[in-house]
């Protein structure tokens, strides 16, 4: 992947990839494949957002599915009960999930490591129980059927192809925002908190602030993923937003490589595709899946695309070379 | 001369152990003050009190006359106190330049919207941040190593980089915890030049802990001696060298029963 170091070639590679993604539904018309692609898209949203918390800020969270669920329920309820437009509902999902991210982030003021993991796990479980038991609103285990499709200016986005393009747009926006964040002072500060909180404090960084930012932003994006999913699948129930889902998302982040956005993308692709590919051997599916994970962690503990592959200069500005930087215009672009 | 730092009866107890016992010290603007004492004397713990890692059990800390005893570590950095650690605590997986950049207040105070939206103003601010780090890189002699990961630097250079990182916070006072530890004599000379550069050219104050007596005596304007958490002496290097209490502490003649005076 050396060629990706050259910014021009990188741009061309991105462009080719975009074109491939754009023409994909014309070439592959099988709607099952489109469905798998859409699932990958949703998991990319979930994995890259969790990566901000766990990979960059270093806070182990076992409750990411809760934010996904909150986004899904908030979006679905607004669309079903109040006829709110999908895109407004999505913003509401992001805001509400983000607020719950703040709520969950607050205990991190005092907790670390395993303790934090337990709190996030408990949070996920509480949220699921609310979905199950607050039956007047959520219809409990029966779930919410008939969630409408998005519409823009009267045009309805329906059918898998339309949803496919919508998720690609959401993924691109998310990747843009995430890479801007991690390649900034905020992102660097998050990493110092992960590496060494005492050292971070010694240079004027308030760790709690950056943990909270990570939690809130990650929760908001998981909320967006939830709202999208609700509209796509048209029916949601508490069984989607369970502990298992949180663990799967975390596995994607770890497998891909903690603290690496391309890693999260790769992790989301692999952990969505492998179970699908192994579907024919249904009995041994999870067994093989588990074995693969163990194998991976033994032979590539850093993940497929670990943080060590990251750009080594976050601002892409060099000291010394800064003043006569004829090529600095190109160097400073972040993508 | 203005008093920049003052501790008044600073005390901290860890369970039964009084690591720092009613220590009062002052530092004047422009002087290089050193803290010496045998192992376990409480020097690093006093640094931790000054930087807010620990809150004192009793006593007060003032910085430029302002009470800072209750401030959190990052708030004290904003006031102008920064430090290095006895056991180097660099961000090992980050590059040399990034280690400095992230200490630059403009860098980590970047807003999240600002970062997402980008634009020329942000780019210019970052450019300026990098240029500020450039001066520090030059002073610590690591300009050509800026893209190296901190962990790949030799030990002595890591110590220098940590000093650079402390300087990048734009402090008024830098606390150096055994900056010369593990350095050879050439590196120590380099260090001594750097400390003078910090005080004379950058007009910052330095408070340092050091075990190398030759180094301390050469560089300090004044020395405070700690032993068993208590201040046993203070004065000019010549005075300290001939102080019987200090000699006793270092030769280990101090008998625990005799310590209550
Ligand atoms: N967090 C802590 N909890 C308990 N005891 C501590 C703590 N921090 C320091 N101490 C104790 O306080 C005493 C002073 O330690 P300190 O590290 O300040 O010594 P020092 O003067 O820096 O010594 P050295 O020259 O070896 O670095 C030691 O006995 C140490 O064990
Ligand atoms: Mg010490």
Coordinates of C-alpha atoms and ligand atoms in Angstrom, one line a residue:
Chain A
X1 CA 0.0 0.0 0.0
X2 CA 3.0 2.2 -0.4
X3 CA 1.5 4.1 -3.4
X4 CA -1.0 5.6 -1.0
X5 CA 1.8 7.8 0.4
X6 CA 1.8 9.8 -2.7
X7 CA -1.0 12.3 -2.4
X8 CA -1.8 12.4 -6.2
X9 CA -1.9 8.6 -6.5
X10 CA -4.0 8.5 -3.3
X11 CA -6.5 10.9 -4.8
X12 CA -6.7 8.7 -8.0
X13 CA -7.2 5.6 -5.8
X14 CA -10.0 7.2 -3.9
X15 CA -11.6 8.4 -7.2
X16 CA -11.5 4.9 -8.7
X17 CA -12.9 3.4 -5.5
X18 CA -15.8 6.0 -5.6
X19 CA -16.6 5.2 -9.2
X20 CA -16.6 1.5 -8.4
X21 CA -18.9 2.0 -5.5
X22 CA -21.2 4.2 -7.6
X23 CA -21.5 1.7 -10.5
X24 CA -21.7 -1.4 -8.2
X25 CA -25.6 -1.5 -8.1
X26 CA -25.7 -1.5 -11.9
X27 CA -23.3 -4.4 -12.2
X28 CA -24.5 -6.5 -9.3
X29 CA -28.3 -6.5 -9.3
X30 CA -28.6 -9.2 -6.7
X31 CA -30.5 -7.6 -3.9
X32 CA -28.9 -9.9 -1.2
X33 CA -25.4 -8.5 -2.2
X34 CA -26.8 -5.0 -1.9
X35 CA -28.1 -5.8 1.5
X36 CA -24.7 -7.1 2.6
X37 CA -23.1 -3.9 1.3
X38 CA -25.6 -1.8 3.2
X39 CA -24.9 -3.8 6.4
X40 CA -21.2 -3.1 5.9
X41 CA -22.0 0.6 5.5
X42 CA -23.9 0.6 8.8
X43 CA -21.2 -1.2 10.6
X44 CA -18.6 1.2 9.2
X45 CA -20.5 4.0 10.8
X46 CA -20.7 2.1 14.1
X47 CA -17.1 0.9 14.1
X48 CA -15.4 4.2 13.1
X49 CA -17.4 6.0 15.8
X50 CA -16.5 3.5 18.5
X51 CA -13.0 3.7 17.3
X52 CA -12.9 7.3 18.4
X53 CA -13.7 6.3 22.0
X54 CA -11.8 3.1 22.2
X55 CA -9.1 3.5 19.6
X56 CA -8.2 7.1 20.0
X57 CA -9.3 8.2 23.5
X58 CA -8.5 4.7 24.9
X59 CA -11.8 4.2 26.7
X60 CA -13.1 0.6 26.6
X61 CA -16.8 0.7 25.8
X62 CA -19.1 -2.3 25.8
X63 CA -22.3 -0.4 25.2
X64 CA -22.1 1.1 21.7
X65 CA -25.1 -0.8 20.5
X66 CA -27.2 1.2 23.1
X67 CA -26.5 4.5 21.2
X68 CA -27.3 2.7 17.9
X69 CA -30.6 1.6 19.5
X70 CA -31.4 5.0 20.9
X71 CA -30.9 6.5 17.5
X72 CA -33.1 3.9 15.9
X73 CA -35.9 4.3 18.4
X74 CA -35.8 8.1 18.5
X75 CA -35.8 8.2 14.7
X76 CA -38.5 5.6 14.3
X77 CA -40.8 7.1 16.9
X78 CA -40.5 10.6 15.4
X79 CA -41.2 9.3 11.9
X80 CA -44.0 7.1 13.0
X81 CA -45.8 9.2 15.5
X82 CA -45.1 12.8 14.4
X83 CA -44.5 12.3 10.7
X84 CA -41.1 14.0 11.0
X85 CA -39.0 14.0 7.9
X86 CA -36.3 11.3 7.9
X87 CA -33.4 13.8 7.8
X88 CA -34.7 15.9 10.7
X89 CA -35.4 12.6 12.6
X90 CA -31.8 11.7 11.9
X91 CA -30.5 14.9 13.4
X92 CA -32.7 14.4 16.4
X93 CA -31.3 10.8 16.7
X94 CA -27.8 12.2 16.6
X95 CA -28.6 14.8 19.3
X96 CA -30.4 12.5 21.6
X97 CA -27.8 9.7 21.3
X98 CA -25.1 12.3 21.8
X99 CA -26.8 13.5 25.0
X100 CA -26.8 9.9 26.2
X101 CA -23.2 9.7 25.3
X102 CA -22.6 12.6 27.6
X103 CA -24.6 10.8 30.3
X104 CA -22.4 7.7 29.9
X105 CA -19.3 9.7 29.6
X106 CA -19.7 11.4 32.9
X107 CA -18.9 8.3 35.0
X108 CA -15.6 8.2 33.2
X109 CA -14.6 11.2 35.2
X110 CA -13.7 8.7 37.9
X111 CA -13.5 5.2 36.3
X112 CA -10.9 3.5 34.2
X113 CA -10.3 0.3 32.3
X114 CA -12.3 -2.6 33.5
X115 CA -14.6 -0.5 35.7
X116 CA -15.5 1.7 32.8
X117 CA -16.2 -1.4 30.7
X118 CA -18.6 -2.7 33.3
X119 CA -20.4 0.6 33.5
X120 CA -20.8 0.8 29.7
X121 CA -22.0 -2.8 29.7
X122 CA -24.6 -2.0 32.4
X123 CA -25.7 1.1 30.4
X124 CA -26.2 -1.0 27.3
X125 CA -28.3 -3.4 29.3
X126 CA -30.4 -0.7 30.9
X127 CA -31.1 0.9 27.6
X128 CA -32.2 -2.5 26.2
X129 CA -34.5 -3.1 29.1
X130 CA -36.1 0.3 28.6
X131 CA -36.8 -0.7 24.9
X132 CA -38.3 -3.9 26.2
X133 CA -40.3 -2.6 29.1
X134 CA -41.4 0.9 28.1
X135 CA -44.1 -0.8 26.1
X136 CA -46.5 2.2 25.8
X137 CA -43.9 3.9 23.7
X138 CA -41.7 1.2 22.2
X139 CA -44.3 -1.7 22.0
X140 CA -41.7 -3.7 24.0
X141 CA -40.6 -7.0 22.4
X142 CA -43.1 -6.6 19.6
X143 CA -41.0 -3.8 18.2
X144 CA -41.9 -1.0 15.8
X145 CA -43.1 -2.0 12.4
X146 CA -43.8 0.2 9.3
X147 CA -41.1 2.7 9.7
X148 CA -41.3 5.0 6.6
X149 CA -38.6 5.5 4.0
X150 CA -36.8 8.8 3.7
X151 CA -38.0 11.4 1.2
X152 CA -36.3 14.4 -0.2
X153 CA -38.5 17.1 -1.7
X154 CA -41.3 14.7 -2.2
X155 CA -39.1 12.0 -3.8
X156 CA -39.1 8.8 -1.8
X157 CA -35.9 6.9 -1.2
X158 CA -37.1 3.4 -1.4
X159 CA -35.6 0.2 -2.7
X160 CA -32.2 -1.2 -1.9
X161 CA -30.3 0.7 -4.5
X162 CA -31.5 4.1 -3.1
X163 CA -30.6 3.0 0.4
X164 CA -27.3 1.8 -0.9
X165 CA -26.5 5.3 -2.2
X166 CA -27.8 6.9 1.0
X167 CA -25.5 4.8 3.2
X168 CA -22.5 5.6 1.0
X169 CA -23.2 9.3 1.5
X170 CA -23.5 8.8 5.2
X171 CA -20.3 6.8 5.3
X172 CA -18.4 9.4 3.3
X173 CA -19.7 12.2 5.6
X174 CA -18.7 10.2 8.7
X175 CA -15.3 9.3 7.4
X176 CA -14.7 13.0 6.5
X177 CA -15.7 14.2 10.0
X178 CA -13.8 11.4 11.8
X179 CA -10.6 12.0 9.9
X180 CA -10.8 15.7 10.4
X181 CA -11.2 15.1 14.1
X182 CA -8.4 12.6 14.6
X183 CA -6.1 14.7 12.4
X184 CA -6.5 17.7 14.6
X185 CA -5.4 19.0 18.0
X186 CA -8.5 17.5 19.5
X187 CA -7.7 14.1 18.1
X188 CA -4.1 14.3 19.2
X189 CA -5.2 15.3 22.7
X190 CA -7.4 12.3 22.8
X191 CA -4.5 10.1 21.9
X192 CA -2.3 11.6 24.7
X193 CA -5.1 10.7 27.1
X194 CA -5.0 7.2 25.9
X195 CA -1.2 6.9 26.1
X196 CA -0.6 8.6 29.5
X197 CA -3.1 10.7 31.4
X198 CA -0.6 12.0 33.8
X199 CA 1.7 13.2 31.0
X200 CA -1.3 14.6 29.2
X201 CA -2.2 16.7 32.3
X202 CA 1.3 17.8 32.7
X203 CA 1.1 19.7 29.3
X204 CA -2.3 21.3 30.1
X205 CA -4.7 18.7 28.7
X206 CA -7.8 18.0 30.8
X207 CA -8.4 14.3 30.1
X208 CA -12.1 14.3 31.0
X209 CA -12.9 16.9 28.3
X210 CA -11.5 14.8 25.6
X211 CA -13.0 11.6 26.9
X212 CA -16.4 13.3 26.8
X213 CA -15.9 14.7 23.3
X214 CA -15.1 11.2 22.1
X215 CA -18.1 9.7 23.8
X216 CA -20.5 12.3 22.6
X217 CA -19.3 12.4 19.0
X218 CA -19.2 8.6 18.8
X219 CA -22.7 8.3 20.3
X220 CA -24.1 10.9 17.8
X221 CA -22.8 8.9 14.9
X222 CA -24.1 5.7 16.2
X223 CA -27.4 7.4 16.6
X224 CA -27.3 8.4 12.9
X225 CA -26.5 4.8 12.0
X226 CA -29.5 3.7 14.1
X227 CA -31.9 6.1 12.4
X228 CA -30.8 5.0 9.0
X229 CA -31.1 1.4 9.9
X230 CA -34.6 1.8 11.3
X231 CA -35.7 3.4 8.1
X232 CA -34.0 0.9 5.9
X233 CA -35.2 -2.2 7.6
X234 CA -38.6 -0.6 8.4
X235 CA -39.0 -2.7 11.6
X236 CA -37.0 -2.5 14.8
X237 CA -37.1 -4.5 18.0
X238 CA -34.9 -4.6 21.1
X239 CA -33.1 -7.8 19.9
X240 CA -30.9 -5.8 17.4
X241 CA -29.4 -3.5 20.1
X242 CA -28.0 -6.1 22.4
X243 CA -24.7 -6.8 24.1
X244 CA -23.7 -9.1 21.2
X245 CA -23.9 -6.2 18.8
X246 CA -21.7 -4.0 21.0
X247 CA -19.2 -6.8 21.2
X248 CA -19.3 -7.3 17.4
X249 CA -18.6 -3.6 16.9
X250 CA -15.8 -3.6 19.4
X251 CA -14.3 -6.7 17.6
X252 CA -14.4 -4.8 14.3
X253 CA -12.4 -2.0 15.9
X254 CA -9.9 -4.2 17.5
X255 CA -9.5 -6.6 14.6
X256 CA -9.1 -3.7 12.1
X257 CA -6.6 -2.0 14.4
X258 CA -7.3 0.3 17.3
X259 CA -6.8 3.9 16.5
X260 CA -7.0 3.5 12.8
X261 CA -9.9 4.6 10.6
X262 CA -9.0 2.4 7.6
X263 CA -8.6 -0.4 10.2
X264 CA -12.2 0.1 11.4
X265 CA -13.4 0.0 7.8
X266 CA -11.5 -3.2 7.1
X267 CA -12.8 -4.7 10.4
X268 CA -16.4 -3.8 9.5
X269 CA -16.0 -5.4 6.1
X270 CA -14.4 -8.6 7.4
X271 CA -16.7 -9.1 10.3
X272 CA -19.8 -8.5 8.2
X273 CA -18.6 -10.6 5.3
X274 CA -17.2 -13.6 7.1
X275 CA -20.4 -14.6 8.9
X276 CA -22.3 -14.2 5.7
X277 CA -19.8 -16.4 3.8
X278 CA -19.9 -19.0 6.5
X279 CA -23.7 -19.1 6.4
X280 CA -23.7 -22.4 4.6
X281 CA -22.2 -24.2 7.5
X282 CA -24.6 -22.7 10.0
X283 CA -23.7 -25.1 12.9
X284 CA -20.0 -24.3 12.9
X285 CA -20.3 -20.7 11.8
X286 CA -19.7 -19.0 15.2
X287 CA -17.0 -21.6 16.1
X288 CA -15.0 -20.8 13.0
X289 CA -15.6 -17.2 13.4
X290 CA -14.3 -17.3 17.0
X291 CA -11.3 -19.4 15.9
X292 CA -10.5 -16.8 13.2
X293 CA -10.6 -14.0 15.8
X294 CA -8.2 -15.9 18.1
X295 CA -5.9 -16.7 15.2
X296 CA -5.9 -13.0 14.2
X297 CA -5.1 -11.8 17.7
X298 CA -2.2 -14.2 18.0
X299 CA -0.6 -13.4 14.7
X300 CA -1.5 -9.8 14.2
X301 CA -2.3 -8.3 17.6
X302 CA -2.1 -4.9 16.2
X303 CA -5.0 -5.6 13.9
X304 CA -5.1 -5.6 10.1
X305 CA -4.3 -1.9 9.8
X306 CA -2.9 -0.8 13.2
X307 CA -2.3 2.7 14.3
X308 CA 1.4 2.4 13.4
X309 CA 0.5 2.8 9.8
X310 CA -1.1 6.2 10.5
X311 CA 0.3 9.4 9.0
X312 CA 3.3 10.4 11.1
X313 CA 2.6 14.1 11.0
X314 CA -0.9 15.0 12.0
X315 CA -0.9 18.5 10.7
X316 CA 1.0 17.5 7.6
X317 CA 3.2 20.6 8.2
X318 CA 6.9 20.2 8.7
X319 CA 8.9 22.4 10.9
X320 CA 11.8 24.0 9.1
X321 CA 10.3 23.3 5.7
X322 CA 7.2 25.3 6.7
X323 CA 8.3 28.7 5.4
X324 CA 9.4 27.8 1.9
X325 CA 6.5 25.4 1.6
X326 CA 5.7 25.6 -2.1
X327 CA 3.9 22.3 -1.9
X328 CA 2.3 23.2 1.4
X329 CA -1.1 23.7 -0.1
X330 CA -1.2 20.1 -1.0
X331 CA 0.3 18.9 2.2
X332 CA -2.2 20.6 4.4
X333 CA -5.2 19.0 3.0
X334 CA -6.7 16.4 5.3
X335 CA -8.6 13.5 3.9
Chain B
X1 CA 12.9 40.8 42.7
X2 CA 9.5 39.2 42.3
X3 CA 8.7 36.0 44.0
X4 CA 7.4 33.5 41.5
X5 CA 6.9 30.4 43.6
X6 CA 6.1 29.9 47.2
X7 CA 5.2 26.9 49.3
X8 CA 4.0 27.5 52.8
X9 CA 4.3 24.5 55.1
X10 CA 3.5 22.1 52.3
X11 CA 2.8 18.7 53.8
X12 CA 1.6 15.4 52.3
X13 CA 1.0 12.1 54.0
X14 CA 0.6 8.7 52.4
X15 CA -0.9 6.7 55.1
X16 CA 1.6 6.7 57.9
X17 CA 4.4 8.1 55.8
X18 CA 4.9 11.9 55.7
X19 CA 6.6 12.2 52.3
X20 CA 6.8 16.0 52.5
X21 CA 6.7 17.6 55.9
X22 CA 5.9 21.2 56.3
X23 CA 8.3 22.4 53.6
X24 CA 8.4 26.1 52.8
X25 CA 10.4 27.2 49.9
X26 CA 10.5 30.3 47.7
X27 CA 11.9 31.0 44.2
X28 CA 12.7 34.4 42.9
X29 CA 12.3 35.5 39.3
X30 CA 15.4 34.7 37.3
X31 CA 17.1 32.4 39.7
X32 CA 17.9 28.7 39.0
X33 CA 16.8 26.9 42.1
X34 CA 17.7 23.3 42.8
X35 CA 16.2 20.7 45.0
X36 CA 18.6 18.0 46.3
X37 CA 18.5 15.2 48.8
X38 CA 19.0 11.5 49.2
X39 CA 16.8 8.9 47.6
X40 CA 13.3 9.0 49.0
X41 CA 13.7 12.5 50.4
X42 CA 10.5 13.7 48.9
X43 CA 11.8 15.8 46.0
X44 CA 9.6 14.2 43.3
X45 CA 6.6 14.3 45.7
X46 CA 7.2 18.0 46.2
X47 CA 7.1 18.4 42.4
X48 CA 3.9 16.5 42.3
X49 CA 2.5 19.0 44.9
X50 CA 3.6 21.9 42.8
X51 CA 2.1 20.6 39.6
X52 CA -1.1 19.4 41.2
X53 CA -0.7 15.6 40.8
X54 CA -1.3 15.5 44.5
X55 CA -3.1 17.9 46.8
X56 CA -1.2 18.7 50.0
X57 CA -2.6 17.3 53.2
X58 CA -1.7 20.7 54.7
X59 CA -0.1 23.9 53.5
X60 CA -0.4 26.2 50.5
X61 CA 1.2 26.8 47.2
X62 CA 1.4 30.2 45.6
X63 CA 2.5 31.1 42.1
X64 CA 3.2 34.8 41.4
X65 CA 1.4 35.5 44.6
X66 CA -1.7 33.7 43.6
X67 CA -3.0 30.8 45.6
X68 CA -3.0 27.7 43.3
X69 CA -3.3 24.9 46.0
X70 CA -6.7 23.9 44.7
X71 CA -6.1 24.0 41.0
X72 CA -6.0 20.9 38.8
X73 CA -2.8 20.0 36.9
X74 CA -4.0 21.3 33.6
X75 CA -5.1 24.6 35.2
X76 CA -1.6 25.0 36.7
X77 CA -0.1 24.5 33.2
X78 CA -2.3 27.3 31.9
X79 CA -1.0 29.5 34.8
X80 CA 2.5 28.8 33.5
X81 CA 4.0 25.8 35.4
X82 CA 5.2 22.8 33.4
X83 CA 7.4 19.9 34.2
X84 CA 9.4 16.8 33.1
X85 CA 9.3 13.4 34.8
X86 CA 12.0 11.4 36.5
X87 CA 10.9 8.4 34.5
X88 CA 10.5 9.8 31.1
X89 CA 6.8 10.0 30.1
X90 CA 6.8 11.0 26.5
X91 CA 4.1 10.0 24.1
X92 CA 6.2 7.3 22.7
X93 CA 4.0 6.4 19.7
X94 CA 4.0 10.0 18.5
X95 CA 6.6 11.8 16.6
X96 CA 9.1 14.2 18.0
X97 CA 7.2 17.2 16.4
X98 CA 3.8 15.9 17.6
X99 CA 5.1 15.6 21.1
X100 CA 5.8 19.3 21.1
X101 CA 2.8 20.3 19.0
X102 CA 0.3 18.7 21.4
X103 CA 1.8 20.6 24.3
X104 CA 1.2 23.9 22.4
X105 CA -1.9 25.5 24.0
X106 CA -3.3 26.6 20.6
X107 CA -3.1 23.0 19.4
X108 CA -5.1 21.1 22.0
X109 CA -7.5 24.0 22.4
X110 CA -8.6 23.7 18.8
X111 CA -12.3 23.5 18.8
X112 CA -14.0 20.4 17.4
X113 CA -16.1 22.4 14.9
X114 CA -13.0 24.4 13.9
X115 CA -11.2 21.1 13.3
X116 CA -14.1 19.6 11.2
X117 CA -14.7 22.7 9.1
X118 CA -11.0 23.4 8.5
X119 CA -10.2 26.4 6.4
X120 CA -7.4 29.0 6.0
X121 CA -7.6 30.5 9.5
X122 CA -7.1 27.1 11.1
X123 CA -4.3 26.3 8.7
X124 CA -2.5 29.5 9.5
X125 CA -2.9 28.9 13.2
X126 CA -1.4 25.4 12.8
X127 CA 1.4 26.7 10.7
X128 CA 2.2 29.1 13.4
X129 CA 2.1 26.4 16.0
X130 CA 4.6 24.4 14.0
X131 CA 6.8 27.4 13.7
X132 CA 6.8 27.9 17.5
X133 CA 7.8 24.3 17.9
X134 CA 10.5 24.7 15.4
X135 CA 12.3 27.2 17.7
X136 CA 12.2 24.7 20.5
X137 CA 13.3 21.8 18.2
X138 CA 16.3 23.9 17.3
X139 CA 17.1 24.7 20.9
X140 CA 17.0 21.0 21.9
X141 CA 18.8 20.0 18.8
X142 CA 16.1 17.7 17.4
X143 CA 15.0 19.7 14.3
X144 CA 16.3 17.0 12.0
X145 CA 14.6 14.2 14.0
X146 CA 11.1 15.8 14.0
X147 CA 9.4 12.9 12.1
X148 CA 11.1 10.2 14.2
X149 CA 8.9 8.4 16.8
X150 CA 9.8 9.5 20.3
X151 CA 10.4 5.9 21.3
X152 CA 13.2 5.6 18.7
X153 CA 15.3 8.3 20.2
X154 CA 18.3 7.5 22.3
X155 CA 17.7 8.0 26.1
X156 CA 19.5 11.3 26.4
X157 CA 17.5 12.8 23.5
X158 CA 14.3 11.6 25.0
X159 CA 15.2 13.6 28.1
X160 CA 15.8 16.7 25.9
X161 CA 12.5 16.1 24.1
X162 CA 10.6 16.0 27.3
X163 CA 12.2 19.3 28.3
X164 CA 11.1 20.6 24.9
X165 CA 7.6 19.4 25.5
X166 CA 7.5 21.2 28.8
X167 CA 8.7 24.4 27.0
X168 CA 6.1 24.0 24.3
X169 CA 3.3 24.7 26.9
X170 CA 4.8 28.2 27.0
X171 CA 5.5 28.1 30.8
X172 CA 6.9 30.8 33.1
X173 CA 8.4 28.1 35.3
X174 CA 9.8 24.7 34.2
X175 CA 10.3 21.9 36.8
X176 CA 12.9 19.5 35.7
X177 CA 13.0 16.2 37.6
X178 CA 16.6 14.8 37.3
X179 CA 17.0 16.0 33.7
X180 CA 20.6 14.7 33.6
X181 CA 19.9 11.2 34.8
X182 CA 21.3 8.6 32.4
X183 CA 23.2 11.2 30.4
X184 CA 26.9 11.0 29.6
X185 CA 29.1 14.0 30.3
X186 CA 28.8 15.4 26.7
X187 CA 25.0 15.3 27.0
X188 CA 25.2 16.9 30.4
X189 CA 27.1 19.8 29.0
X190 CA 24.4 20.1 26.3
X191 CA 21.8 20.0 29.0
X192 CA 23.5 22.7 31.0
X193 CA 23.6 24.9 27.9
X194 CA 20.0 24.3 27.3
X195 CA 19.1 25.2 30.8
X196 CA 20.9 28.5 30.5
X197 CA 19.2 29.1 27.2
X198 CA 15.9 28.6 28.9
X199 CA 16.7 31.0 31.7
X200 CA 18.7 33.6 29.8
X201 CA 17.3 33.6 26.3
X202 CA 13.7 32.4 26.8
X203 CA 13.5 34.3 30.1
X204 CA 11.8 31.4 31.9
X205 CA 12.5 30.1 35.4
X206 CA 13.9 26.7 36.2
X207 CA 13.5 24.6 39.3
X208 CA 15.4 21.4 39.1
X209 CA 16.0 18.1 41.0
X210 CA 19.4 16.6 40.3
X211 CA 21.7 14.0 41.9
X212 CA 24.9 14.9 40.1
X213 CA 26.5 17.3 42.7
X214 CA 29.0 18.7 40.2
X215 CA 26.2 19.6 37.9
X216 CA 24.0 21.1 40.6
X217 CA 26.8 23.1 42.2
X218 CA 27.7 24.5 38.8
X219 CA 24.3 25.5 37.6
X220 CA 22.3 26.5 40.6
X221 CA 21.9 30.0 42.0
X222 CA 20.4 28.6 45.2
X223 CA 19.8 25.1 46.5
X224 CA 17.2 23.6 48.9
X225 CA 18.1 20.3 50.6
X226 CA 15.4 17.8 51.6
X227 CA 15.8 14.8 53.8
X228 CA 13.1 12.5 55.0
X229 CA 10.5 15.0 53.7
X230 CA 11.9 17.9 55.6
X231 CA 13.9 20.9 54.4
X232 CA 17.2 20.6 56.2
X233 CA 19.1 23.4 54.5
X234 CA 19.0 26.1 51.9
X235 CA 21.5 28.5 50.5
X236 CA 24.1 29.2 47.8
X237 CA 26.0 26.2 46.4
X238 CA 29.2 27.0 48.5
X239 CA 27.1 27.2 51.7
X240 CA 25.4 23.9 51.0
X241 CA 28.7 22.1 50.2
X242 CA 30.0 22.9 53.6
X243 CA 26.8 22.5 55.6
X244 CA 27.3 19.7 58.2
X245 CA 23.6 18.7 58.2
X246 CA 23.7 18.2 54.5
X247 CA 27.0 16.2 54.7
X248 CA 25.4 14.1 57.4
X249 CA 22.3 13.4 55.4
X250 CA 24.3 12.3 52.4
X251 CA 26.7 10.2 54.4
X252 CA 23.7 8.5 56.0
X253 CA 24.8 9.4 59.5
X254 CA 21.4 10.7 60.4
X255 CA 20.0 8.4 63.1
X256 CA 16.2 8.3 63.0
X257 CA 15.9 9.0 66.8
X258 CA 17.8 12.3 66.4
X259 CA 15.5 13.7 63.9
X260 CA 13.0 15.4 66.1
X261 CA 14.8 18.8 66.2
Ligands
LIG1 N1 1.8 7.9 45.8 C1 2.5 7.5 46.8 N2 2.1 6.6 47.7 C2 2.8 6.2 48.8 N3 4.0 6.6 49.0 C3 4.6 7.5 48.1 C4 3.9 8.0 47.0 N4 4.7 8.8 46.3 C5 5.8 8.8 47.0 N5 5.8 8.1 48.1 C6 6.9 7.9 49.1 O1 7.3 9.2 49.4 C7 8.7 9.2 49.7 C8 9.4 10.2 48.8 O2 9.4 9.8 47.5 P1 9.9 10.7 46.3 O3 9.7 10.0 45.0 O4 9.4 12.1 46.4 O5 11.5 10.7 46.6 P2 12.6 11.5 45.8 O6 13.2 12.5 46.7 O7 12.1 11.9 44.5 O8 13.6 10.3 45.6 P3 14.5 9.8 44.4 O9 15.8 10.6 44.5 O10 14.8 8.4 44.6 O11 13.8 10.1 43.1 C9 9.2 7.8 49.3 O12 9.3 7.0 50.5 C10 8.1 7.2 48.5 O13 8.0 5.8 48.6
LIG2 MG1 12.4 11.5 42.6

